[in-house]
């Protein structure tokens, strides 16, 4: 079994070492390679990795010449993993830490569910008994992605291995045959909703997604994107939610548009009351760029 773990780095000096060390502390994988796909970071992160892991062939640094976003950086890592001969890839946020048996548990689950995408149980890094994601589901009509168990105390209520609708890009085990069948991430999204779109595409390709509660990951939520209250976040959510829904909702898309208008209006009114006009502007810019067909990296953020 050859597994390539792909980490996307953008100024991740603060997070990389803890994530990488937690992966290297895992066992149960015959051949392991960690591919760090760097989006032209401006900090000291890549120089530190070069120094810390000099001579360790388990780590490979893949330097991109610009910030191409989450999707393309992962796709470049997937391409390199294919050249290495990986049987599967694990897309993993670098602001995470793996439990000591994460990889072996994911592998065991993958063997029980061949040809499936696998996601672990994900808890908050600073409160390890509180859930961030126990898999994901889509709402019935507009297919809005939601994390199961979000913010709940982990008291064993989500210990059943089961099929789910939505796989978060935070940690995503993808067998090689799935990549051949469903492709890689859509680079138009740059950041946010690429995992939602991929989950829709997996279903259309007949690929199941399995939640594996025995595999546990700890996540420093929002560390790489300045958090949910940033203009960057508001922009990409406004734009990419529209794009994802247009691609996959079919006849339900007009219903989604009605919901979207109410949802974003409510958010803008709340931001106005809180004096966060920059979030309103970011939302309007995102909608405008969607209408103009301007995707990929934003001109503004």
Short mmCIF file of C-alpha atoms in Angstrom, two decimals:
data_model
loop_
_atom_site.label_atom_id
_atom_site.label_comp_id
_atom_site.label_asym_id
_atom_site.label_seq_id
_atom_site.Cartn_x
_atom_site.Cartn_y
_atom_site.Cartn_z
CA UNK A 1 0.00 0.00 0.00
CA UNK A 2 1.47 3.35 -1.10
CA UNK A 3 -0.24 6.38 0.42
CA UNK A 4 0.49 10.00 -0.46
CA UNK A 5 -0.64 12.58 2.10
CA UNK A 6 -1.08 15.95 0.42
CA UNK A 7 -0.77 19.12 2.48
CA UNK A 8 -1.49 22.51 0.92
CA UNK A 9 0.70 25.19 2.45
CA UNK A 10 0.21 28.93 2.31
CA UNK A 11 2.18 30.75 5.00
CA UNK A 12 1.65 27.81 7.32
CA UNK A 13 4.84 28.13 9.33
CA UNK A 14 2.84 27.99 12.58
CA UNK A 15 1.08 24.72 11.76
CA UNK A 16 3.15 22.52 9.45
CA UNK A 17 5.49 20.80 11.91
CA UNK A 18 2.79 19.60 14.32
CA UNK A 19 0.74 18.24 11.42
CA UNK A 20 3.67 16.49 9.73
CA UNK A 21 5.00 15.02 12.97
CA UNK A 22 1.56 13.62 13.80
CA UNK A 23 1.43 11.91 10.39
CA UNK A 24 4.94 10.49 10.68
CA UNK A 25 4.05 9.12 14.14
CA UNK A 26 1.40 6.93 12.47
CA UNK A 27 2.13 3.34 11.48
CA UNK A 28 0.40 0.68 9.41
CA UNK A 29 1.15 2.11 5.96
CA UNK A 30 3.74 0.21 3.93
CA UNK A 31 4.99 3.21 1.96
CA UNK A 32 4.18 6.79 2.96
CA UNK A 33 4.99 10.07 1.26
CA UNK A 34 3.96 13.52 2.44
CA UNK A 35 3.71 15.99 -0.43
CA UNK A 36 3.63 19.64 0.66
CA UNK A 37 2.16 21.69 -2.20
CA UNK A 38 3.15 25.28 -1.50
CA UNK A 39 1.15 28.20 -2.91
CA UNK A 40 4.11 30.61 -3.15
CA UNK A 41 4.22 31.27 0.60
CA UNK A 42 5.80 34.52 1.76
CA UNK A 43 6.74 33.32 5.24
CA UNK A 44 9.58 31.07 6.39
CA UNK A 45 7.55 27.86 6.22
CA UNK A 46 9.24 26.16 3.27
CA UNK A 47 12.76 27.04 4.39
CA UNK A 48 11.98 25.58 7.80
CA UNK A 49 10.66 22.36 6.28
CA UNK A 50 13.76 22.06 4.11
CA UNK A 51 15.93 22.36 7.21
CA UNK A 52 13.83 20.20 9.53
CA UNK A 53 13.35 17.30 7.10
CA UNK A 54 16.56 17.42 5.06
CA UNK A 55 17.35 13.91 3.86
CA UNK A 56 13.95 12.47 4.83
CA UNK A 57 12.55 11.04 1.59
CA UNK A 58 9.11 10.66 3.17
CA UNK A 59 8.63 14.41 2.66
CA UNK A 60 8.54 16.09 -0.74
CA UNK A 61 8.21 19.83 -1.25
CA UNK A 62 6.29 20.92 -4.32
CA UNK A 63 6.74 24.64 -4.95
CA UNK A 64 4.16 26.45 -7.08
CA UNK A 65 5.02 29.81 -8.60
CA UNK A 66 1.87 31.61 -7.43
CA UNK A 67 -1.01 31.25 -4.97
CA UNK A 68 -3.29 29.03 -7.05
CA UNK A 69 -5.67 28.16 -4.24
CA UNK A 70 -6.72 25.01 -2.43
CA UNK A 71 -8.05 23.09 -5.45
CA UNK A 72 -5.13 23.48 -7.84
CA UNK A 73 -2.50 22.94 -5.15
CA UNK A 74 -4.20 19.68 -4.18
CA UNK A 75 -4.49 18.70 -7.84
CA UNK A 76 -0.77 19.31 -8.34
CA UNK A 77 -0.13 17.11 -5.31
CA UNK A 78 -2.42 14.41 -6.71
CA UNK A 79 -0.55 14.54 -10.03
CA UNK A 80 2.78 14.11 -8.24
CA UNK A 81 1.33 11.27 -6.13
CA UNK A 82 0.32 9.52 -9.34
CA UNK A 83 3.86 9.83 -10.70
CA UNK A 84 5.13 8.28 -7.46
CA UNK A 85 2.69 5.38 -7.90
CA UNK A 86 0.35 6.05 -4.97
CA UNK A 87 -2.55 3.65 -4.49
CA UNK A 88 -4.51 6.35 -2.64
CA UNK A 89 -4.14 9.97 -1.61
CA UNK A 90 -5.15 11.67 1.61
CA UNK A 91 -5.99 15.35 1.18
CA UNK A 92 -5.29 16.89 4.58
CA UNK A 93 -5.39 20.44 5.93
CA UNK A 94 -2.06 21.44 7.43
CA UNK A 95 -3.83 23.04 10.42
CA UNK A 96 -4.67 19.57 11.76
CA UNK A 97 -3.08 16.90 13.94
CA UNK A 98 -3.67 13.20 13.36
CA UNK A 99 -4.43 10.69 16.10
CA UNK A 100 -1.64 8.04 16.28
CA UNK A 101 -3.76 5.44 14.45
CA UNK A 102 -5.54 7.73 11.95
CA UNK A 103 -3.92 6.29 8.83
CA UNK A 104 -4.26 2.64 9.83
CA UNK A 105 -7.92 3.16 10.75
CA UNK A 106 -8.62 4.86 7.42
CA UNK A 107 -6.88 2.02 5.59
CA UNK A 108 -8.93 -0.59 7.45
CA UNK A 109 -12.12 1.26 6.54
CA UNK A 110 -11.00 1.58 2.92
CA UNK A 111 -10.53 -2.20 2.77
CA UNK A 112 -14.06 -2.73 4.10
CA UNK A 113 -15.45 -0.27 1.55
CA UNK A 114 -13.35 -0.68 -1.61
CA UNK A 115 -13.69 2.09 -4.16
CA UNK A 116 -15.14 4.53 -1.62
CA UNK A 117 -13.98 7.91 -0.40
CA UNK A 118 -13.36 7.86 3.37
CA UNK A 119 -13.57 10.67 5.94
CA UNK A 120 -12.68 10.50 9.66
CA UNK A 121 -14.27 11.91 12.77
CA UNK A 122 -12.92 15.46 13.19
CA UNK A 123 -12.77 17.22 16.56
CA UNK A 124 -11.62 20.69 17.53
CA UNK A 125 -7.90 20.81 18.31
CA UNK A 126 -8.37 23.09 21.33
CA UNK A 127 -11.30 21.06 22.73
CA UNK A 128 -10.73 17.47 21.75
CA UNK A 129 -14.01 16.17 23.10
CA UNK A 130 -16.03 18.57 20.94
CA UNK A 131 -17.00 17.56 17.42
CA UNK A 132 -16.44 19.61 14.30
CA UNK A 133 -17.57 16.95 11.83
CA UNK A 134 -18.93 13.43 12.11
CA UNK A 135 -19.49 13.24 8.38
CA UNK A 136 -21.80 15.49 6.41
CA UNK A 137 -25.24 15.61 4.85
CA UNK A 138 -27.11 17.72 2.33
CA UNK A 139 -30.40 19.40 3.23
CA UNK A 140 -33.42 17.92 1.40
CA UNK A 141 -34.34 20.68 -1.08
CA UNK A 142 -31.49 23.09 -1.74
CA UNK A 143 -28.81 20.52 -0.87
CA UNK A 144 -26.94 22.77 1.55
CA UNK A 145 -23.93 20.96 3.02
CA UNK A 146 -23.92 20.57 6.80
CA UNK A 147 -21.51 18.92 9.21
CA UNK A 148 -23.12 16.23 11.32
CA UNK A 149 -22.52 16.74 15.05
CA UNK A 150 -21.10 20.25 14.70
CA UNK A 151 -20.16 21.67 18.14
CA UNK A 152 -21.65 18.70 20.02
CA UNK A 153 -19.78 17.01 22.86
CA UNK A 154 -18.39 13.68 21.66
CA UNK A 155 -20.19 11.17 23.85
CA UNK A 156 -20.14 8.25 21.44
CA UNK A 157 -23.30 9.24 19.60
CA UNK A 158 -21.60 9.02 16.17
CA UNK A 159 -19.68 5.76 16.42
CA UNK A 160 -21.43 3.96 13.57
CA UNK A 161 -19.55 3.54 10.31
CA UNK A 162 -21.95 4.64 7.59
CA UNK A 163 -22.47 6.20 4.19
CA UNK A 164 -22.80 10.00 4.08
CA UNK A 165 -23.58 12.69 1.48
CA UNK A 166 -20.82 15.23 1.98
CA UNK A 167 -17.07 14.84 2.46
CA UNK A 168 -15.16 17.78 3.89
CA UNK A 169 -11.90 18.65 2.15
CA UNK A 170 -10.24 18.95 5.57
CA UNK A 171 -9.41 15.24 5.40
CA UNK A 172 -10.29 13.12 2.40
CA UNK A 173 -9.05 9.58 1.61
CA UNK A 174 -9.36 9.07 -2.16
CA UNK A 175 -8.41 5.76 -3.83
CA UNK A 176 -6.64 6.00 -7.17
CA UNK A 177 -9.54 4.39 -9.02
CA UNK A 178 -11.88 7.11 -7.76
CA UNK A 179 -9.66 9.80 -9.24
CA UNK A 180 -9.79 7.96 -12.57
CA UNK A 181 -13.59 7.79 -12.36
CA UNK A 182 -14.55 11.18 -10.89
CA UNK A 183 -11.52 13.36 -11.59
CA UNK A 184 -9.91 15.87 -9.24
CA UNK A 185 -11.04 19.13 -7.64
CA UNK A 186 -12.57 21.91 -9.76
CA UNK A 187 -9.99 24.71 -9.86
CA UNK A 188 -12.59 27.41 -10.52
CA UNK A 189 -13.47 27.38 -6.82
CA UNK A 190 -10.01 28.42 -5.55
CA UNK A 191 -11.22 28.25 -1.94
CA UNK A 192 -14.49 27.00 -0.37
CA UNK A 193 -17.16 24.75 -1.92
CA UNK A 194 -14.65 22.67 -3.87
CA UNK A 195 -15.38 19.77 -1.50
CA UNK A 196 -19.14 20.27 -1.82
CA UNK A 197 -18.90 20.22 -5.61
CA UNK A 198 -16.66 17.15 -5.46
CA UNK A 199 -19.16 15.35 -3.22
CA UNK A 200 -21.92 15.98 -5.76
CA UNK A 201 -19.65 14.73 -8.54
CA UNK A 202 -18.72 11.60 -6.61
CA UNK A 203 -22.38 10.67 -6.25
CA UNK A 204 -23.01 11.22 -9.96
CA UNK A 205 -20.04 8.95 -10.72
CA UNK A 206 -21.46 6.22 -8.47
CA UNK A 207 -18.79 6.61 -5.78
CA UNK A 208 -19.91 6.25 -2.17
CA UNK A 209 -18.56 8.31 0.74
CA UNK A 210 -18.01 6.55 4.06
CA UNK A 211 -17.65 8.08 7.53
CA UNK A 212 -15.09 6.25 9.67
CA UNK A 213 -15.50 7.17 13.38
CA UNK A 214 -12.55 5.03 14.49
CA UNK A 215 -10.22 7.40 12.62
CA UNK A 216 -9.85 10.68 14.53
CA UNK A 217 -8.38 14.02 13.46
CA UNK A 218 -8.00 17.29 15.39
CA UNK A 219 -8.59 20.54 13.51
CA UNK A 220 -7.54 24.13 14.23
CA UNK A 221 -10.68 25.47 12.55
CA UNK A 222 -10.28 28.55 10.35
CA UNK A 223 -6.54 28.83 10.87
CA UNK A 224 -5.68 29.04 7.17
CA UNK A 225 -8.41 31.42 5.99
CA UNK A 226 -8.55 34.08 8.74
CA UNK A 227 -11.81 32.62 10.03
CA UNK A 228 -15.47 32.76 9.07
CA UNK A 229 -15.74 36.48 9.80
CA UNK A 230 -13.26 37.58 7.13
CA UNK A 231 -13.97 39.39 3.87
CA UNK A 232 -12.07 36.64 2.07
CA UNK A 233 -14.48 34.06 3.43
CA UNK A 234 -17.57 36.17 2.61
CA UNK A 235 -16.41 36.69 -0.97
CA UNK A 236 -15.68 33.07 -1.83
CA UNK A 237 -18.79 31.72 -0.12
CA UNK A 238 -21.01 34.22 -1.97
CA UNK A 239 -19.48 33.39 -5.35
CA UNK A 240 -18.79 29.68 -5.06
CA UNK A 241 -22.08 28.68 -3.46
CA UNK A 242 -23.80 30.06 -6.55
CA UNK A 243 -21.45 28.22 -8.90
CA UNK A 244 -21.72 24.88 -7.11
CA UNK A 245 -25.50 25.03 -6.98
CA UNK A 246 -25.80 26.00 -10.63
CA UNK A 247 -23.66 23.02 -11.61
CA UNK A 248 -25.56 20.41 -9.60
CA UNK A 249 -29.06 21.41 -8.52
CA UNK A 250 -30.76 21.23 -11.91
CA UNK A 251 -34.46 22.09 -11.61
CA UNK A 252 -34.02 22.98 -7.95
CA UNK A 253 -31.72 25.87 -8.80
CA UNK A 254 -34.52 28.53 -8.85
CA UNK A 255 -35.59 27.42 -5.35
CA UNK A 256 -32.00 27.68 -4.25
CA UNK A 257 -31.75 31.23 -5.64
CA UNK A 258 -34.74 32.30 -3.54
CA UNK A 259 -33.14 30.82 -0.42
CA UNK A 260 -29.76 32.29 -1.30
CA UNK A 261 -31.21 35.79 -1.68
CA UNK A 262 -32.88 35.59 1.74
CA UNK A 263 -29.81 34.06 3.38
CA UNK A 264 -27.30 36.58 2.05
CA UNK A 265 -29.68 39.50 2.72
CA UNK A 266 -30.05 38.40 6.32
CA UNK A 267 -26.27 38.11 6.68
CA UNK A 268 -25.74 41.56 5.17
CA UNK A 269 -28.28 43.14 7.51
CA UNK A 270 -26.60 41.50 10.49
CA UNK A 271 -23.18 42.71 9.32
CA UNK A 272 -24.57 46.21 8.81
CA UNK A 273 -25.83 46.30 12.40
CA UNK A 274 -22.40 45.14 13.59
CA UNK A 275 -20.56 47.71 11.49
CA UNK A 276 -18.89 45.08 9.27
CA UNK A 277 -19.41 46.81 5.95
CA UNK A 278 -16.36 45.10 4.46
CA UNK A 279 -18.23 41.76 4.60
CA UNK A 280 -21.18 43.26 2.72
CA UNK A 281 -18.84 44.62 0.06
CA UNK A 282 -17.10 41.25 -0.23
CA UNK A 283 -20.46 39.50 -0.70
CA UNK A 284 -21.52 41.92 -3.42
CA UNK A 285 -18.17 41.49 -5.15
CA UNK A 286 -18.56 37.71 -5.01
CA UNK A 287 -22.03 37.86 -6.56
CA UNK A 288 -20.79 40.29 -9.22
CA UNK A 289 -17.86 38.07 -10.18
CA UNK A 290 -20.16 35.04 -10.39
CA UNK A 291 -22.42 36.92 -12.81
CA UNK A 292 -19.38 37.95 -14.88
CA UNK A 293 -18.05 34.40 -14.95
CA UNK A 294 -14.89 35.39 -13.07
CA UNK A 295 -13.65 32.42 -11.08
CA UNK A 296 -10.36 31.18 -9.63
CA UNK A 297 -8.38 33.63 -7.53
CA UNK A 298 -10.26 36.82 -6.60
CA UNK A 299 -9.02 40.17 -7.84
CA UNK A 300 -9.81 41.62 -4.42
CA UNK A 301 -8.62 39.20 -1.71
#
